Amino acid sequence: MSLKTKLISSISAFVLVLALLVVGVFALPQANVPLRGTINFQATSVYAEITGTISGQEGGQETLPKLEFSHNQTPDTSGWAKGDLVFDPTASPIQIQIAINVKNLSERSLFVKVDDLIGAVTNLTKSVMVGAEDKEGAYVEVLPRESVDYVISLSPTDEGESVTGEYNYLITLIDESETQDIVIQANPNMETLGSVASNAEIFNIGDTVELTATTKSGSDFLAWATSLTPNTMEILSTSATYSFELTMDSPRTYYALFNQTTSTSQTGEDPAYTFYNEAKLASVTSASTSLSGALEIPSVVTSGENSYKVYSIGNDAFQRCSNLTSITIPEGVTSIGDNAFDGCSGLTSISLPSTLTSIGQHAFDDCSSLTSITIPEGVTSIGNRAFSDCSGLEAFYGTGNSYYTIDDNRALIVDGGETLLAYAPGNTKTSYLIPKGVTSIGNSAFYRCSSLTEIIIPERVTSIGDFAFYRCSSLASVTIPEGVTSIGYQTFFYCSNLTKITIPEGVTSIDNFAFYGCSSLTEITINGNISSLGSSAFSACTSITKLTLGAGVTSIPSNLFTDDNLANLNEIVVEEGSTLSAALPTYGKWVKDGGSETVKSFTGEGTYTRTDIQ
């Protein structure tokens, strides 16, 4: 069926700017929140009304100004920028709720969506709902002479912290004509290699389209594309299942690119490529370590009489190419493999394409000359230690998406703001406050961040990964939150400036070499029962002379005082209320509470000191 859908109304946009200043309990008693906006009006068949309320203030609710637009006249917007809202910041929680009622005045169906353009807002959460469903960015059908309500809720994330910046929304209207039908065809490039299916045959604007590719024996699925010709091919996804919302600008034909398991590799060229002959795709396979200077990878390469679209950078492709100074990766490349640029110590700049969706493990490990990197909006997967040992990396840049955010250009945070994946190791600031939404610190997150002296971890953090603070040699202060249950492999390895550490009650396991080489560590406190203690967890901690065991400690690991752990202890304090019964270290002679009789085991609360050393 041919496309007859016609866009007869233009986009009507409005920008809603909220500048919020939230002050704490001890600040000024009130704050003014100005509401401002501009309207780009063109004739439509829609009437829209915006109202809003603020809750959490004393004295009730305030009403926001109206926004009206219709098909026959321009609305009066003279009062739009003059509406002010006043709330009491000491009343909590504070929440702003905006209702957008869109009425269809025409005799045809309309499709309406509200897109969140975000803007420069900090410390603010939001949601866009239609009824009970989250419909942000999705078209909703409005039948003739009927209406639909959007509800937008804005809330400060942390009580007492300021909220400032622009928060923008765009309303898009599509007026349907004779038909709403759009036909989607999803065709494999060779029927003998695989088959395709979709969740429907006919779609309307705003529908979610799901395409599925299934391989046949002896073939691999490589990508979904818009064309079979490399020069015009746009790579859409490398996942066998591809979902997207259909818009007026969406392509009408989709190709599943399959390839036989055999391929041809280029030889004698630098870099070399692997060619997937049936799919007409190419991957950068390897490069000589002598490759030097600036390199621009072409978007299409040729082999013999055939052309191939470059769509990936393979594992280890440019590993240890230390003489490369810059590299440009073309549009169409969707993935960078594991170790792809590992050891490219001379690389000062890299241009990543907007089509990139994944970055592999150790991809830029030891790229010590990189000072900044921009990790594009489409990226949805970043491997462990992707930027480790990038000692010159001072900043991350990017606009962000649902997968990652960037905190103060210093930290890359993924999983909807919950996992701190990487801190820029070359940043020279000495203190860092991890955002309060973070619940997990990833493997190698602060690997060799040698300038940091203090890291403040929020209480919501429950997981700290392996190598998380590996060789943070200036780190003197860190507090492990109560919710953490384990300390990973080499987590604080050679944090040689760390002086004191408290293991919270919830921690039940400490992995191998967790605090190995913390040579300035003088005192350690354990508040819970550790059932698993890795080998050499506290080895080479030559300055630890005092151990405090909390009142809730009823058992200690059998190897706490072995494997050269805590070998220089001269004082052990067991806090009041403890019923601990366990053997004291055998490498010394101990007395309790200053007595004269040597004791060999803990008998509850008290202070145990060594008499065989001064």
JSON list of C-alpha atoms in Angstrom, two decimals, residues 205-304:
[
{"chain": "A", "resi": 205, "resn": "ILE", "atom": "CA", "xyz": [2.58, 7.32, 12.69]},
{"chain": "A", "resi": 206, "resn": "GLY", "atom": "CA", "xyz": [3.58, 6.94, 16.33]},
{"chain": "A", "resi": 207, "resn": "ASP", "atom": "CA", "xyz": [3.46, 3.14, 16.32]},
{"chain": "A", "resi": 208, "resn": "THR", "atom": "CA", "xyz": [6.35, 1.11, 17.70]},
{"chain": "A", "resi": 209, "resn": "VAL", "atom": "CA", "xyz": [7.87, -1.01, 14.94]},
{"chain": "A", "resi": 210, "resn": "GLU", "atom": "CA", "xyz": [9.78, -4.14, 15.91]},
{"chain": "A", "resi": 211, "resn": "LEU", "atom": "CA", "xyz": [11.85, -5.95, 13.29]},
{"chain": "A", "resi": 212, "resn": "THR", "atom": "CA", "xyz": [13.36, -9.37, 13.95]},
{"chain": "A", "resi": 213, "resn": "ALA", "atom": "CA", "xyz": [16.06, -11.15, 11.94]},
{"chain": "A", "resi": 214, "resn": "THR", "atom": "CA", "xyz": [16.57, -14.92, 12.20]},
{"chain": "A", "resi": 215, "resn": "THR", "atom": "CA", "xyz": [19.69, -16.56, 10.80]},
{"chain": "A", "resi": 216, "resn": "LYS", "atom": "CA", "xyz": [19.79, -19.82, 8.90]},
{"chain": "A", "resi": 217, "resn": "SER", "atom": "CA", "xyz": [22.49, -22.46, 9.17]},
{"chain": "A", "resi": 218, "resn": "GLY", "atom": "CA", "xyz": [25.93, -21.23, 8.19]},
{"chain": "A", "resi": 219, "resn": "SER", "atom": "CA", "xyz": [25.16, -17.50, 8.40]},
{"chain": "A", "resi": 220, "resn": "ASP", "atom": "CA", "xyz": [25.51, -14.58, 10.80]},
{"chain": "A", "resi": 221, "resn": "PHE", "atom": "CA", "xyz": [23.33, -11.51, 11.30]},
{"chain": "A", "resi": 222, "resn": "LEU", "atom": "CA", "xyz": [25.37, -8.30, 11.13]},
{"chain": "A", "resi": 223, "resn": "ALA", "atom": "CA", "xyz": [23.10, -5.25, 10.97]},
{"chain": "A", "resi": 224, "resn": "TRP", "atom": "CA", "xyz": [19.84, -3.58, 10.00]},
{"chain": "A", "resi": 225, "resn": "ALA", "atom": "CA", "xyz": [20.34, -1.03, 7.23]},
{"chain": "A", "resi": 226, "resn": "THR", "atom": "CA", "xyz": [18.35, 1.26, 4.95]},
{"chain": "A", "resi": 227, "resn": "SER", "atom": "CA", "xyz": [20.06, 0.21, 1.73]},
{"chain": "A", "resi": 228, "resn": "LEU", "atom": "CA", "xyz": [22.10, -2.55, 0.15]},
{"chain": "A", "resi": 229, "resn": "THR", "atom": "CA", "xyz": [24.42, -0.06, -1.56]},
{"chain": "A", "resi": 230, "resn": "PRO", "atom": "CA", "xyz": [27.44, 0.85, 0.66]},
{"chain": "A", "resi": 231, "resn": "ASN", "atom": "CA", "xyz": [27.58, 4.48, -0.47]},
{"chain": "A", "resi": 232, "resn": "THR", "atom": "CA", "xyz": [23.95, 5.13, 0.55]},
{"chain": "A", "resi": 233, "resn": "MET", "atom": "CA", "xyz": [23.68, 2.61, 3.38]},
{"chain": "A", "resi": 234, "resn": "GLU", "atom": "CA", "xyz": [22.74, 3.85, 6.86]},
{"chain": "A", "resi": 235, "resn": "ILE", "atom": "CA", "xyz": [23.42, 1.36, 9.65]},
{"chain": "A", "resi": 236, "resn": "LEU", "atom": "CA", "xyz": [20.50, 1.41, 12.11]},
{"chain": "A", "resi": 237, "resn": "SER", "atom": "CA", "xyz": [21.26, -1.37, 14.57]},
{"chain": "A", "resi": 238, "resn": "THR", "atom": "CA", "xyz": [23.50, -4.38, 15.04]},
{"chain": "A", "resi": 239, "resn": "SER", "atom": "CA", "xyz": [20.93, -6.13, 17.22]},
{"chain": "A", "resi": 240, "resn": "ALA", "atom": "CA", "xyz": [18.85, -8.87, 15.60]},
{"chain": "A", "resi": 241, "resn": "THR", "atom": "CA", "xyz": [15.75, -7.26, 17.14]},
{"chain": "A", "resi": 242, "resn": "TYR", "atom": "CA", "xyz": [15.37, -3.60, 16.24]},
{"chain": "A", "resi": 243, "resn": "SER", "atom": "CA", "xyz": [12.59, -1.42, 17.72]},
{"chain": "A", "resi": 244, "resn": "PHE", "atom": "CA", "xyz": [11.80, 2.20, 16.90]},
{"chain": "A", "resi": 245, "resn": "GLU", "atom": "CA", "xyz": [8.92, 4.68, 16.81]},
{"chain": "A", "resi": 246, "resn": "LEU", "atom": "CA", "xyz": [7.59, 5.37, 13.33]},
{"chain": "A", "resi": 247, "resn": "THR", "atom": "CA", "xyz": [7.68, 9.04, 12.33]},
{"chain": "A", "resi": 248, "resn": "MET", "atom": "CA", "xyz": [6.97, 10.89, 9.13]},
{"chain": "A", "resi": 249, "resn": "ASP", "atom": "CA", "xyz": [10.70, 10.89, 8.38]},
{"chain": "A", "resi": 250, "resn": "SER", "atom": "CA", "xyz": [11.26, 7.16, 8.98]},
{"chain": "A", "resi": 251, "resn": "PRO", "atom": "CA", "xyz": [12.60, 5.11, 6.06]},
{"chain": "A", "resi": 252, "resn": "ARG", "atom": "CA", "xyz": [10.04, 2.82, 4.40]},
{"chain": "A", "resi": 253, "resn": "THR", "atom": "CA", "xyz": [12.27, -0.18, 3.65]},
{"chain": "A", "resi": 254, "resn": "TYR", "atom": "CA", "xyz": [14.61, -1.98, 6.02]},
{"chain": "A", "resi": 255, "resn": "TYR", "atom": "CA", "xyz": [17.23, -4.59, 5.17]},
{"chain": "A", "resi": 256, "resn": "ALA", "atom": "CA", "xyz": [18.55, -7.30, 7.45]},
{"chain": "A", "resi": 257, "resn": "LEU", "atom": "CA", "xyz": [22.19, -7.81, 6.46]},
{"chain": "A", "resi": 258, "resn": "PHE", "atom": "CA", "xyz": [23.24, -11.43, 6.78]},
{"chain": "A", "resi": 259, "resn": "ASN", "atom": "CA", "xyz": [26.59, -12.93, 5.91]},
{"chain": "A", "resi": 260, "resn": "GLN", "atom": "CA", "xyz": [28.02, -16.40, 5.54]},
{"chain": "A", "resi": 261, "resn": "THR", "atom": "CA", "xyz": [30.44, -17.40, 8.27]},
{"chain": "A", "resi": 262, "resn": "THR", "atom": "CA", "xyz": [33.31, -17.08, 5.80]},
{"chain": "A", "resi": 263, "resn": "SER", "atom": "CA", "xyz": [34.76, -13.68, 4.98]},
{"chain": "A", "resi": 264, "resn": "THR", "atom": "CA", "xyz": [37.82, -12.27, 3.28]},
{"chain": "A", "resi": 265, "resn": "SER", "atom": "CA", "xyz": [40.60, -10.32, 4.96]},
{"chain": "A", "resi": 266, "resn": "GLN", "atom": "CA", "xyz": [42.70, -7.63, 3.39]},
{"chain": "A", "resi": 267, "resn": "THR", "atom": "CA", "xyz": [46.45, -8.06, 3.46]},
{"chain": "A", "resi": 268, "resn": "GLY", "atom": "CA", "xyz": [49.27, -5.68, 2.74]},
{"chain": "A", "resi": 269, "resn": "GLU", "atom": "CA", "xyz": [47.28, -2.58, 3.72]},
{"chain": "A", "resi": 270, "resn": "ASP", "atom": "CA", "xyz": [47.47, -0.50, 6.88]},
{"chain": "A", "resi": 271, "resn": "PRO", "atom": "CA", "xyz": [45.02, -0.64, 8.50]},
{"chain": "A", "resi": 272, "resn": "ALA", "atom": "CA", "xyz": [43.65, -3.97, 7.32]},
{"chain": "A", "resi": 273, "resn": "TYR", "atom": "CA", "xyz": [39.94, -4.82, 6.98]},
{"chain": "A", "resi": 274, "resn": "THR", "atom": "CA", "xyz": [37.74, -7.89, 7.15]},
{"chain": "A", "resi": 275, "resn": "PHE", "atom": "CA", "xyz": [35.12, -7.89, 4.39]},
{"chain": "A", "resi": 276, "resn": "TYR", "atom": "CA", "xyz": [31.70, -9.46, 4.82]},
{"chain": "A", "resi": 277, "resn": "ASN", "atom": "CA", "xyz": [30.98, -10.16, 1.20]},
{"chain": "A", "resi": 278, "resn": "GLU", "atom": "CA", "xyz": [27.23, -10.78, 1.13]},
{"chain": "A", "resi": 279, "resn": "ALA", "atom": "CA", "xyz": [26.41, -7.98, 3.57]},
{"chain": "A", "resi": 280, "resn": "LYS", "atom": "CA", "xyz": [28.76, -5.52, 1.88]},
{"chain": "A", "resi": 281, "resn": "LEU", "atom": "CA", "xyz": [30.10, -4.49, 5.29]},
{"chain": "A", "resi": 282, "resn": "ALA", "atom": "CA", "xyz": [33.69, -4.10, 6.50]},
{"chain": "A", "resi": 283, "resn": "SER", "atom": "CA", "xyz": [35.38, -4.06, 9.89]},
{"chain": "A", "resi": 284, "resn": "VAL", "atom": "CA", "xyz": [38.80, -2.60, 10.71]},
{"chain": "A", "resi": 285, "resn": "THR", "atom": "CA", "xyz": [40.78, -5.66, 11.77]},
{"chain": "A", "resi": 286, "resn": "SER", "atom": "CA", "xyz": [44.33, -4.58, 12.58]},
{"chain": "A", "resi": 287, "resn": "ALA", "atom": "CA", "xyz": [46.97, -1.94, 12.11]},
{"chain": "A", "resi": 288, "resn": "SER", "atom": "CA", "xyz": [50.74, -1.99, 12.25]},
{"chain": "A", "resi": 289, "resn": "THR", "atom": "CA", "xyz": [52.23, -0.55, 15.43]},
{"chain": "A", "resi": 290, "resn": "SER", "atom": "CA", "xyz": [54.39, 1.63, 13.15]},
{"chain": "A", "resi": 291, "resn": "LEU", "atom": "CA", "xyz": [51.32, 3.49, 11.88]},
{"chain": "A", "resi": 292, "resn": "SER", "atom": "CA", "xyz": [51.84, 7.17, 12.73]},
{"chain": "A", "resi": 293, "resn": "GLY", "atom": "CA", "xyz": [50.37, 10.65, 12.49]},
{"chain": "A", "resi": 294, "resn": "ALA", "atom": "CA", "xyz": [46.73, 11.48, 11.74]},
{"chain": "A", "resi": 295, "resn": "LEU", "atom": "CA", "xyz": [44.45, 8.79, 10.37]},
{"chain": "A", "resi": 296, "resn": "GLU", "atom": "CA", "xyz": [41.00, 9.21, 8.81]},
{"chain": "A", "resi": 297, "resn": "ILE", "atom": "CA", "xyz": [39.17, 5.94, 8.32]},
{"chain": "A", "resi": 298, "resn": "PRO", "atom": "CA", "xyz": [37.00, 6.04, 5.17]},
{"chain": "A", "resi": 299, "resn": "SER", "atom": "CA", "xyz": [33.28, 5.31, 5.43]},
{"chain": "A", "resi": 300, "resn": "VAL", "atom": "CA", "xyz": [33.45, 3.03, 2.38]},
{"chain": "A", "resi": 301, "resn": "VAL", "atom": "CA", "xyz": [36.38, 0.85, 1.32]},
{"chain": "A", "resi": 302, "resn": "THR", "atom": "CA", "xyz": [36.91, -1.18, -1.82]},
{"chain": "A", "resi": 303, "resn": "SER", "atom": "CA", "xyz": [38.33, -4.62, -2.45]},
{"chain": "A", "resi": 304, "resn": "GLY", "atom": "CA", "xyz": [38.62, -5.66, -6.07]}
]
